[in-house]
Coordinates of C-alpha atoms and ligand atoms in Angstrom, one line a residue:
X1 CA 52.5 -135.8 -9.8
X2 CA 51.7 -132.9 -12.0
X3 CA 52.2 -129.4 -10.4
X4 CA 50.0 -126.8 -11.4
X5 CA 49.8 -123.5 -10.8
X6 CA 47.5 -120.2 -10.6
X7 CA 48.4 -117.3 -12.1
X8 CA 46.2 -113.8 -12.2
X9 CA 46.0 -110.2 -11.1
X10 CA 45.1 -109.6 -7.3
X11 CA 41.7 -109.8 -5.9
X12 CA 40.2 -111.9 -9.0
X13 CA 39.2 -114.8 -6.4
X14 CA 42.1 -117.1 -6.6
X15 CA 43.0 -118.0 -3.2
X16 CA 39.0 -118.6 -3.1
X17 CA 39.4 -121.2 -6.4
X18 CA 42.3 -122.6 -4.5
X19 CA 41.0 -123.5 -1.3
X20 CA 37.9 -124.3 -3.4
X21 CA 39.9 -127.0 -5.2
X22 CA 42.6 -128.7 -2.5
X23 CA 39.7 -128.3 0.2
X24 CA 40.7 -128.7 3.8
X25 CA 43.2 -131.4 3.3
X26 CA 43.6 -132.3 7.8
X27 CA 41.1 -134.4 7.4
X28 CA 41.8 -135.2 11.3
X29 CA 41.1 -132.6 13.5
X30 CA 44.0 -131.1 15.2
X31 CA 44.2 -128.5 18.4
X32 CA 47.7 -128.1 18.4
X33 CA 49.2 -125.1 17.6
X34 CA 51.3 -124.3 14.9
X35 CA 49.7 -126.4 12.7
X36 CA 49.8 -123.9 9.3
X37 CA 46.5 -122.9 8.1
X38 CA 47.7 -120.1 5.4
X39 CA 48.9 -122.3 2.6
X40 CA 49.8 -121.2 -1.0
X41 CA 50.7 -125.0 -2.0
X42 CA 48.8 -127.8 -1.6
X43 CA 47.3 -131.2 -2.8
X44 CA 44.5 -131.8 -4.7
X45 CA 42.6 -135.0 -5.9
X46 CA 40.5 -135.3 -9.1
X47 CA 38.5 -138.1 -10.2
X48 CA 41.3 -140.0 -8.8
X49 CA 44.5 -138.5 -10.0
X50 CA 47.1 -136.3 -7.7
X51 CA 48.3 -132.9 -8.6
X52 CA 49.8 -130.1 -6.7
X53 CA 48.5 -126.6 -6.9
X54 CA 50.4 -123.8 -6.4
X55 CA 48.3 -120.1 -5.7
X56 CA 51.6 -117.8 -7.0
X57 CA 49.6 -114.8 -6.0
X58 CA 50.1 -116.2 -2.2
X59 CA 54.0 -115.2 -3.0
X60 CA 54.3 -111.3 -2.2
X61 CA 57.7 -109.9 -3.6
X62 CA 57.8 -106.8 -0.9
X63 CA 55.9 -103.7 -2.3
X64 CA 56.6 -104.0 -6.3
X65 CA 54.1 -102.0 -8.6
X66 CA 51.6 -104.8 -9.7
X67 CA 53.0 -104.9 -13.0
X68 CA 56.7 -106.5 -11.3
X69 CA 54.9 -108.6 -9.2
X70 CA 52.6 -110.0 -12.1
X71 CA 55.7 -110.9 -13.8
X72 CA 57.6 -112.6 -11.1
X73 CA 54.3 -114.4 -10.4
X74 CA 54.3 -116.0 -14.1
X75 CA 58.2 -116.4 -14.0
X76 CA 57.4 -118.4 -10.7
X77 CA 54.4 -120.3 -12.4
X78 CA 56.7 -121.1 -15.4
X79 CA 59.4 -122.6 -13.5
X80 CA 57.6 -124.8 -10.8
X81 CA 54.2 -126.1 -13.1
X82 CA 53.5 -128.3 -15.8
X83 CA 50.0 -126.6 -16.6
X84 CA 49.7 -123.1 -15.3
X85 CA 45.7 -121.9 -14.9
X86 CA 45.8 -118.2 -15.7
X87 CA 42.8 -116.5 -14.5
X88 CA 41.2 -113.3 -15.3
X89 CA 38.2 -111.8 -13.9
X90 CA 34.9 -112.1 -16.1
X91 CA 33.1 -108.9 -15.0
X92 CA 36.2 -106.6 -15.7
X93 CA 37.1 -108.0 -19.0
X94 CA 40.9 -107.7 -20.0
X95 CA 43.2 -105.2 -18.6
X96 CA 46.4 -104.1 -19.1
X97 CA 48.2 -106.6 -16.5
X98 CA 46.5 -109.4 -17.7
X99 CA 47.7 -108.8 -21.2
X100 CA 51.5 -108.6 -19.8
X101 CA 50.8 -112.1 -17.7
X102 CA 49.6 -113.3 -21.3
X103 CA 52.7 -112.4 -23.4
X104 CA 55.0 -113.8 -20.6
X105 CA 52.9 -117.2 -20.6
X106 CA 52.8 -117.4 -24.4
X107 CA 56.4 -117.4 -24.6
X108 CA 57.2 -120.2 -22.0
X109 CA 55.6 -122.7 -23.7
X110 CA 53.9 -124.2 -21.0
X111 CA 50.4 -125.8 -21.0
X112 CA 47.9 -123.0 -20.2
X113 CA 44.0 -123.3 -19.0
X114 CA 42.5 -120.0 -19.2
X115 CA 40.0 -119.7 -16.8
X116 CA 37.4 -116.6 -16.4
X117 CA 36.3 -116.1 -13.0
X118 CA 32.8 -114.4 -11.1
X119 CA 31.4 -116.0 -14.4
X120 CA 28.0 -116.9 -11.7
X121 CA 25.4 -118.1 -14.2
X122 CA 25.0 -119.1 -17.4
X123 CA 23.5 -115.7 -18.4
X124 CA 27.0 -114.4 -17.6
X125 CA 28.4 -116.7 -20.6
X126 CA 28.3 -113.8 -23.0
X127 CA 31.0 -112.3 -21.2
X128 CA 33.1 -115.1 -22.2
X129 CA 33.7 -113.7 -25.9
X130 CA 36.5 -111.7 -25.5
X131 CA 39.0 -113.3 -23.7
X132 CA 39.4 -115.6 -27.1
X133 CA 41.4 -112.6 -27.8
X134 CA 43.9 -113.8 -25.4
X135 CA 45.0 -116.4 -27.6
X136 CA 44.8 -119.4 -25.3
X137 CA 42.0 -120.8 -27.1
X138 CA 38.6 -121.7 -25.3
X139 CA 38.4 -120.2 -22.0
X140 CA 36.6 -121.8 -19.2
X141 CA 34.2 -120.1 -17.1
X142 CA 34.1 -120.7 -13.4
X143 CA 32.9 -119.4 -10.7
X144 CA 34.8 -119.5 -6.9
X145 CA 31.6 -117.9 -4.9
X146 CA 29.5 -120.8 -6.3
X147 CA 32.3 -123.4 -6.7
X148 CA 31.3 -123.7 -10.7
X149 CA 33.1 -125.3 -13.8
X150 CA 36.1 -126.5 -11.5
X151 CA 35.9 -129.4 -13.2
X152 CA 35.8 -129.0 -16.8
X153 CA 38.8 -127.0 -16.0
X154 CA 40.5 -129.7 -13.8
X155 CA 39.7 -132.2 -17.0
X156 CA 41.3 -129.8 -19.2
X157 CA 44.9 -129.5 -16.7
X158 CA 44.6 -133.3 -16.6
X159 CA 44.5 -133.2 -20.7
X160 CA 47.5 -130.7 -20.6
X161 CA 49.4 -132.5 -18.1
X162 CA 52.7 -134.4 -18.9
X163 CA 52.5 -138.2 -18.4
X164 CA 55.3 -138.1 -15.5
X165 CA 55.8 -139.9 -12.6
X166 CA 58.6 -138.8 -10.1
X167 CA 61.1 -141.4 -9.7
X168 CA 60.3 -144.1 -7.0
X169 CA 62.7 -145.7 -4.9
X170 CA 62.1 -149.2 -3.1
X171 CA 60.0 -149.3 0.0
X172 CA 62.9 -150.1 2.3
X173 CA 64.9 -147.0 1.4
X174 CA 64.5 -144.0 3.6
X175 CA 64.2 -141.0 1.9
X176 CA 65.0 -137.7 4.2
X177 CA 64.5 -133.9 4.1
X178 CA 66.4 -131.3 6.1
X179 CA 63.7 -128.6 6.7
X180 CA 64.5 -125.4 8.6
X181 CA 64.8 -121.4 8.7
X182 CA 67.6 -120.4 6.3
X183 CA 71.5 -120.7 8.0
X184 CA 70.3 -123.0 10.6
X185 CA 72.8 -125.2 9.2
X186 CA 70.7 -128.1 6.1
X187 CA 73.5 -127.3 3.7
X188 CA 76.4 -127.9 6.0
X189 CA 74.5 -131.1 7.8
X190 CA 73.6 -132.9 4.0
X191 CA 77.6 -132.1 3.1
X192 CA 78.9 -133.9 6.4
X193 CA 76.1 -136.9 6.8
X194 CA 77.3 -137.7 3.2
X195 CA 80.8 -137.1 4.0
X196 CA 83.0 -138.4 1.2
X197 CA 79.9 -140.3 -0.3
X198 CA 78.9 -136.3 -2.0
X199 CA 81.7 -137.5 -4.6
X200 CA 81.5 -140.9 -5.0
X201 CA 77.9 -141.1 -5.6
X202 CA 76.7 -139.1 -8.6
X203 CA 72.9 -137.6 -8.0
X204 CA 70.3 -139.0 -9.7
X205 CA 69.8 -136.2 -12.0
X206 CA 66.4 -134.7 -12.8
X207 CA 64.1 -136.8 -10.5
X208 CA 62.7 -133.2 -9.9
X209 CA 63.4 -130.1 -11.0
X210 CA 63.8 -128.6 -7.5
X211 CA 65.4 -130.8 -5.6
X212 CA 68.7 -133.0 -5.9
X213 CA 68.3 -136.6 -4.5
X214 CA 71.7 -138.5 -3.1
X215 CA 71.2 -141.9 -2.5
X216 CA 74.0 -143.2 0.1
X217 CA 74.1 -147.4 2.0
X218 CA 75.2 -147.1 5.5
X219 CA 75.3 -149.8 8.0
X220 CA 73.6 -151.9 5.4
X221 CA 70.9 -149.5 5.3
X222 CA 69.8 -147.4 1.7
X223 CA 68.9 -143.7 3.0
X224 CA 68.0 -140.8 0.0
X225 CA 68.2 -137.2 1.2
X226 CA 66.0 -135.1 -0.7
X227 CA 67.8 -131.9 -1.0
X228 CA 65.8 -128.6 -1.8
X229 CA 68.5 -126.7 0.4
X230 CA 71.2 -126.9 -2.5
X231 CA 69.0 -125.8 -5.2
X232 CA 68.3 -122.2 -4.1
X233 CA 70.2 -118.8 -5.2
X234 CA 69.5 -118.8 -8.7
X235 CA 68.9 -115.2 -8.4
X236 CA 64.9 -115.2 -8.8
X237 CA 63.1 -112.5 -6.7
X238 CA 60.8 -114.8 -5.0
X239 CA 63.2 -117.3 -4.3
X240 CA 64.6 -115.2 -1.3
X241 CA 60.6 -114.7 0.2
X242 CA 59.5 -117.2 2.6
X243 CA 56.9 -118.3 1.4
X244 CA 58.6 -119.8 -1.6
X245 CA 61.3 -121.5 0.9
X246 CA 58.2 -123.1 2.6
X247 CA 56.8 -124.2 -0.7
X248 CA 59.6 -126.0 -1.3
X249 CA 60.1 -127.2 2.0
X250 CA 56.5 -128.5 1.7
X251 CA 57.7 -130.5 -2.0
X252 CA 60.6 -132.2 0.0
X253 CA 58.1 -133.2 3.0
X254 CA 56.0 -134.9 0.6
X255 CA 58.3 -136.7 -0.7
X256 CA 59.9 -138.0 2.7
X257 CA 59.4 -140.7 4.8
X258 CA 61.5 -138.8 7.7
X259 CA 61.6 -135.0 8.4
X260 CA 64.7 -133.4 9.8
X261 CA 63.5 -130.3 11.4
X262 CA 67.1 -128.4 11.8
X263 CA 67.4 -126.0 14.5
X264 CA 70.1 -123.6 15.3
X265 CA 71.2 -124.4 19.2
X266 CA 73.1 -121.3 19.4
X267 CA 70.4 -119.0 18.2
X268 CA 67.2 -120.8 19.5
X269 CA 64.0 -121.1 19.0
X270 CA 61.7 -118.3 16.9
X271 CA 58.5 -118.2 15.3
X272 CA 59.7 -119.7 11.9
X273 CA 60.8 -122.9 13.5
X274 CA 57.4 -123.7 14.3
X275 CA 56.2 -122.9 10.8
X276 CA 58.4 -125.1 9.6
X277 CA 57.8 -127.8 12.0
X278 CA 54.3 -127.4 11.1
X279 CA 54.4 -128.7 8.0
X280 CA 56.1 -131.4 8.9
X281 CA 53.7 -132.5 11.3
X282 CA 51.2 -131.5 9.2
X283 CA 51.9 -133.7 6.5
X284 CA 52.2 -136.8 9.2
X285 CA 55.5 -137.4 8.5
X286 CA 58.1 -139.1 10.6
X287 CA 60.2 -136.4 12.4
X288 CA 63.1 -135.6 14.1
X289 CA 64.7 -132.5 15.3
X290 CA 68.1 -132.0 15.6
X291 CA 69.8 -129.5 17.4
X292 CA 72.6 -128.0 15.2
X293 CA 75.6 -126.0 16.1
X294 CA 75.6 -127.5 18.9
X295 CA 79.6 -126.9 19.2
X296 CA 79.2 -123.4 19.4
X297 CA 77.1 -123.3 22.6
X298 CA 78.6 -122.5 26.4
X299 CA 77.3 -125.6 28.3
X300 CA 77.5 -127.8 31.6
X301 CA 76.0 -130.7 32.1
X302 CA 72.5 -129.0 32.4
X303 CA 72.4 -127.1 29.0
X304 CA 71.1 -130.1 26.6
X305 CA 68.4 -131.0 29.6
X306 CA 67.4 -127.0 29.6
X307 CA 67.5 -127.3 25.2
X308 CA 65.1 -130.4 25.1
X309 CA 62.4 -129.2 27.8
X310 CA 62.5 -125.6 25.6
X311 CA 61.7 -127.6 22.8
X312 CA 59.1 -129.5 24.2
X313 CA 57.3 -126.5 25.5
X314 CA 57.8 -124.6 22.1
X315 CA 57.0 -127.7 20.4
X316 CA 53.7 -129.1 21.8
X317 CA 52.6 -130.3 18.7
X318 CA 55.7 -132.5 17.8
X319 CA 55.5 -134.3 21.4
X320 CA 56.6 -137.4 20.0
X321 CA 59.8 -136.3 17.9
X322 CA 62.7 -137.5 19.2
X323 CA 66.0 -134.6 19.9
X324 CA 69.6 -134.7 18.5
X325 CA 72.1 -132.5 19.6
X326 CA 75.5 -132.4 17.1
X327 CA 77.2 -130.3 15.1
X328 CA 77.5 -130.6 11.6
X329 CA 80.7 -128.4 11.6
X330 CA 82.7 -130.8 13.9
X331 CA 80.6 -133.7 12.9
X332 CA 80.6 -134.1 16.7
X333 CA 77.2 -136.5 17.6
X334 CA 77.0 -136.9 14.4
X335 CA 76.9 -140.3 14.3
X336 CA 73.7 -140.7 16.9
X337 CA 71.7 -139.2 13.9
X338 CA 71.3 -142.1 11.3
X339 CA 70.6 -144.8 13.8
X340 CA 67.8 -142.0 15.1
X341 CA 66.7 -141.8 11.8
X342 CA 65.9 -145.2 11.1
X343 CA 64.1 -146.7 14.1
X344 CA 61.8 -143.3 13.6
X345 CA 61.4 -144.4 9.9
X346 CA 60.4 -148.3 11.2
X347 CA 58.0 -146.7 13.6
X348 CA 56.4 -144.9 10.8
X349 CA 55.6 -148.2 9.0
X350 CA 54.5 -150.0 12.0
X351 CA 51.6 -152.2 12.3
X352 CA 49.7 -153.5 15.0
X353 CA 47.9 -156.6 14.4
X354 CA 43.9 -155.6 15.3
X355 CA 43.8 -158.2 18.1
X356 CA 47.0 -157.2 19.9
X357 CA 45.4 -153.0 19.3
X358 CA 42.0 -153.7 20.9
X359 CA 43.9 -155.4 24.5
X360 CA 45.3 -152.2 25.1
X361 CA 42.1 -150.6 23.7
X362 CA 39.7 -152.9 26.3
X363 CA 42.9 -152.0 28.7
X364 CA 42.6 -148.6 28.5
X365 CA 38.8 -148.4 29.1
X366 CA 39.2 -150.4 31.5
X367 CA 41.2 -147.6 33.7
X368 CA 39.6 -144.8 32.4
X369 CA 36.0 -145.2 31.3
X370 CA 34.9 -143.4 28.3
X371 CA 33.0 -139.7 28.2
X372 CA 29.6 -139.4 28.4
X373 CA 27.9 -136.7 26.6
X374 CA 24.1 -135.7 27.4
X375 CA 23.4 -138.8 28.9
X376 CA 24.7 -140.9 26.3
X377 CA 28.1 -142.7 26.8
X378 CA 31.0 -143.8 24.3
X379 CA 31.1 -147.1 23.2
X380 CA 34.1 -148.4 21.5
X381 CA 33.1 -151.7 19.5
X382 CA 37.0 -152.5 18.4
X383 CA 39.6 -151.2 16.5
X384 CA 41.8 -151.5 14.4
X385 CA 44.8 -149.8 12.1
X386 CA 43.8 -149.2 8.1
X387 CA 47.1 -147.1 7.4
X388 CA 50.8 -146.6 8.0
X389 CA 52.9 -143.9 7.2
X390 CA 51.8 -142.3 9.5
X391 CA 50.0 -145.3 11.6
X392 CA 46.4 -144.7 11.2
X393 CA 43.8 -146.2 13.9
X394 CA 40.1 -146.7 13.1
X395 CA 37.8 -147.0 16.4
X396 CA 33.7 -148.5 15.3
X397 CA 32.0 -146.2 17.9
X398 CA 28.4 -145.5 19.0
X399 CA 28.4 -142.2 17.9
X400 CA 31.8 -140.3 16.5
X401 CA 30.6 -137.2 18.3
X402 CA 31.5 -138.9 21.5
X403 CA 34.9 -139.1 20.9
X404 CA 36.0 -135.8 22.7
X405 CA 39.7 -134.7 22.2
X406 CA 40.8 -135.5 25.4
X407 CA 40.0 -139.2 25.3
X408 CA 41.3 -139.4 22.1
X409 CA 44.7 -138.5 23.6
X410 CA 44.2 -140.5 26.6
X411 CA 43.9 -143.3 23.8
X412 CA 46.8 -142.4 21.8
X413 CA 48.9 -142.5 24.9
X414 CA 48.1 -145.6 25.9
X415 CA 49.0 -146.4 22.3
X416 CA 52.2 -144.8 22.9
X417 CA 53.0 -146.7 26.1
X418 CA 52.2 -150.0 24.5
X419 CA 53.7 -149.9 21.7
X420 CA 56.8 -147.6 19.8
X421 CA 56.1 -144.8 17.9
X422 CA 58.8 -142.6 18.5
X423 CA 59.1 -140.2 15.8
X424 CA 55.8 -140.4 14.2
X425 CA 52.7 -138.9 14.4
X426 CA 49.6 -141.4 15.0
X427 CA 46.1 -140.8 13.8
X428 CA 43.0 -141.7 15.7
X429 CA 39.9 -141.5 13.7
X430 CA 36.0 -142.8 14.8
X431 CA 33.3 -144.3 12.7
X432 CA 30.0 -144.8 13.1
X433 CA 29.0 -148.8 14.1
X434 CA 26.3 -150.2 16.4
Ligands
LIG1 P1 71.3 -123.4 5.6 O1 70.9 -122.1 5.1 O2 70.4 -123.9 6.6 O3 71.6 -124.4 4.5 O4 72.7 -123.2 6.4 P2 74.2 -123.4 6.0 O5 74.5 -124.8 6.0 O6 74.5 -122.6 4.8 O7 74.9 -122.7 7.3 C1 74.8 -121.4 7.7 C2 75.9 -121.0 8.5 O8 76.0 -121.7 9.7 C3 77.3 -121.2 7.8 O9 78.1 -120.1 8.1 C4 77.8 -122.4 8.4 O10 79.2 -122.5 8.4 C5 77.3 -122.3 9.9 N1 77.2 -123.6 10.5 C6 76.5 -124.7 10.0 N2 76.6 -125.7 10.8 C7 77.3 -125.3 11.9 C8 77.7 -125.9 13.1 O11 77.4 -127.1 13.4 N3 78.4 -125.2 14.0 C9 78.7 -123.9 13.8 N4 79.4 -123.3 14.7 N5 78.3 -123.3 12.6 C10 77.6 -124.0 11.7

């Protein structure tokens, strides 16, 4: 999938062009917190084909003059895309900082789509003349307040963009991300769940440029980690700010069929954790969290029973992750974590056969009638499961509206009971059908 990323001075509208183009991606409607709403990376669709889009401005570097942090913005855009949009601002014509950006991007010889924002109506066009001075031949006028020109520019990145395709691995294999807050622990945990294997097996080199994948067979079973964690320190600015660790957390979570949300069990829980966890969730992936360090903590036989309610409480959202206490140190409990992984992995995948589904659906209404609202009363037809990974439910309704949060949760925890879906998140969504 072609990443792409926006480059421009601030306050020239590009967060606006950005959420413009990926849109609000949870398409199902979530109350939980911690769910992340500020994004700088996400996934778009166009006329059928993926890409990722990266807003670079999103990426402060502390409190460098605008002149630095233009720089390490391109520098960021030339490493990470295959087409970088640079965008200037119509109304103000070309300033000095733009004119930096556009040496920088000239050298890296990287696909570039100029772009002239706040260019409202065609009457504006005229302001479009100068920026051929630019040198990135014809720039394309859009406008984020009205949500024009998007996509002529989109068919231009698509003209621009590599033919690539990451590498795929079979369906069966598991491919696994360690996420987590840095020094939680991801590097030491990858080096001792591949033990010995780190040698043996060489890495698939240049699946991606930013992350390192080691296949590894155990117990019969073909696991990938994808490994972002390995690939930092190469000295960049922005590669020390959190945002950038969370984009690349977020490139490894795509890419996963099982999340490893690493915390430290001698240092606890803060507010990171769940912004990393978020994502995560977010992205519906299967998940598991895993207590780390768990060597260095003072415990009885209390202490893990005091951990896991701690995380559930901090964790609302991630209700259904299962908990692994080990440490990767001692490699103690170690072993409790692959088998973990997988079944969470199968759960992802499952399938309920629609007949089977609507029992425990008829079941469930059964005990607990549905809602009424203004004198009109839910009425579930049947349903039945259109997606896995992460299982996805479909219920033909009355009227969607009807379908008030709580039920819904009532619903998915009778799914729960009936069937297994440790690990992975379940989506419930209504349609209309009389
Ligand atoms: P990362 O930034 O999440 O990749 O964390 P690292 O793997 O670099 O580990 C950060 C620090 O925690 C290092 O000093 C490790 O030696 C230490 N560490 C990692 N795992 C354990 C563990 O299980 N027990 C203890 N006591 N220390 C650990």
């Amino acid at each position: 999938i072609p990443v792409v990323a926006i480059v421009g001075r601030p306050n020239i509208g590009k967060s606006t062009i950005f959420n413009r183009i990926i849109g609000d991606r949870v398409s199902i409607v979530d109350d939980k917190p911690g769910v992340t709403r500020d994004r700088i990376y996400g996934t778009g669709e166009w006329l059928n084909r993926k890409f990722h889009l990266i807003d670079t401005g999103g990426i402060e570097v502390g409190d460098e003059p605008l002149l630095v942090q233009m720089r390490h913005q391109a520098e960021l855009a030339i490493d990470e895309a295959d087409v970088i949009i640079f965008m200037v601002n119509g109304r103000e014509g070309i300033t000095a900082a733009d004119e930096e950006v556009a040496n920088l991007l000239f050298r890296s010889n990287k696909p570039i789509v100029l772009a002239v924002n706040k260019v409202d109506n065609f009457e504006m066009r005229d302001l479009m003349y100068e920026f051929y001075s630019l040198g990135f031949g014809d720039p394309f006028p859009i406008s984020g307040t009205h949500g024009l020109g998007l996509g002529d520019l989109l068919d231009q990145v698509f003209a621009l963009a590599p033919e690539k395709d990451e590498y795929e691995y079979n369906e069966d294999v598991i491919q696994f991300s360690l996420i987590g807050r840095p020094n939680v622990g991801k590097s030491s945990l990858t080096n001792s769940i591949l033990g010995e294997e780190r040698v043996i097996v060489s890495n698939i080199a240049g699946t991606t440029r930013d992350a390192i994948d080691t296949p590894f067979t155990r117990d019969g079973q073909e696991y990938v980690i994808i490994d972002t964690a390995g690939m930092r320190k190469r000295g960049k600015v922005y590669e020390s700010t959190e945002r950038y660790s969370v984009m690349r957390a977020q490139k490894a979570i795509e890419r996963s069929n099982v999340v490893l949300v690493v915390l430290d069990g001698e240092e606890g829980i803060i507010e990171q954790d769940k912004r990393v966890a978020g994502l995560a969730h977010e992205a519906g992936k299967a998940i598991v969290i895993v207590v780390n360090k768990w060597d260095a903590v003072e415990k009885d036989d209390k202490t893990m029973k005091k951990m896991e309610e701690k995380i559930r409480q901090e964790f609302l959202f991630l209700d259904y992750a299962p908990v692994v206490f080990l440490s990767a140190l001692t490699s103690k409990r170690l072993q409790t974590l692959l088998p973990v992984i997988k079944q969470v992995a199968e759960t992802h995948r499952r399938r309920i056969s629609t007949s089977v589904l609507n029992d425990v659906i008829v079941d469930a209404v059964a005990m607990n009638p549905t809602p009424t609202d203004k004198g009109q009363r839910l009425k579930i037809n049947y349903a039945t499961q259109v997606a896995i990974e992460p299982p996805t439910f479909v219920l033909f309704v009355n009227d969607p509206e009807l379908l008030h949060f709580s039920y819904k949760r009532y619903l998915e925890n009778q799914i729960r009971k009936a069937f297994d879906f440790t690990g992975t998140p379940i989506h419930i969504v209504a349609r209309q059908k009389n």
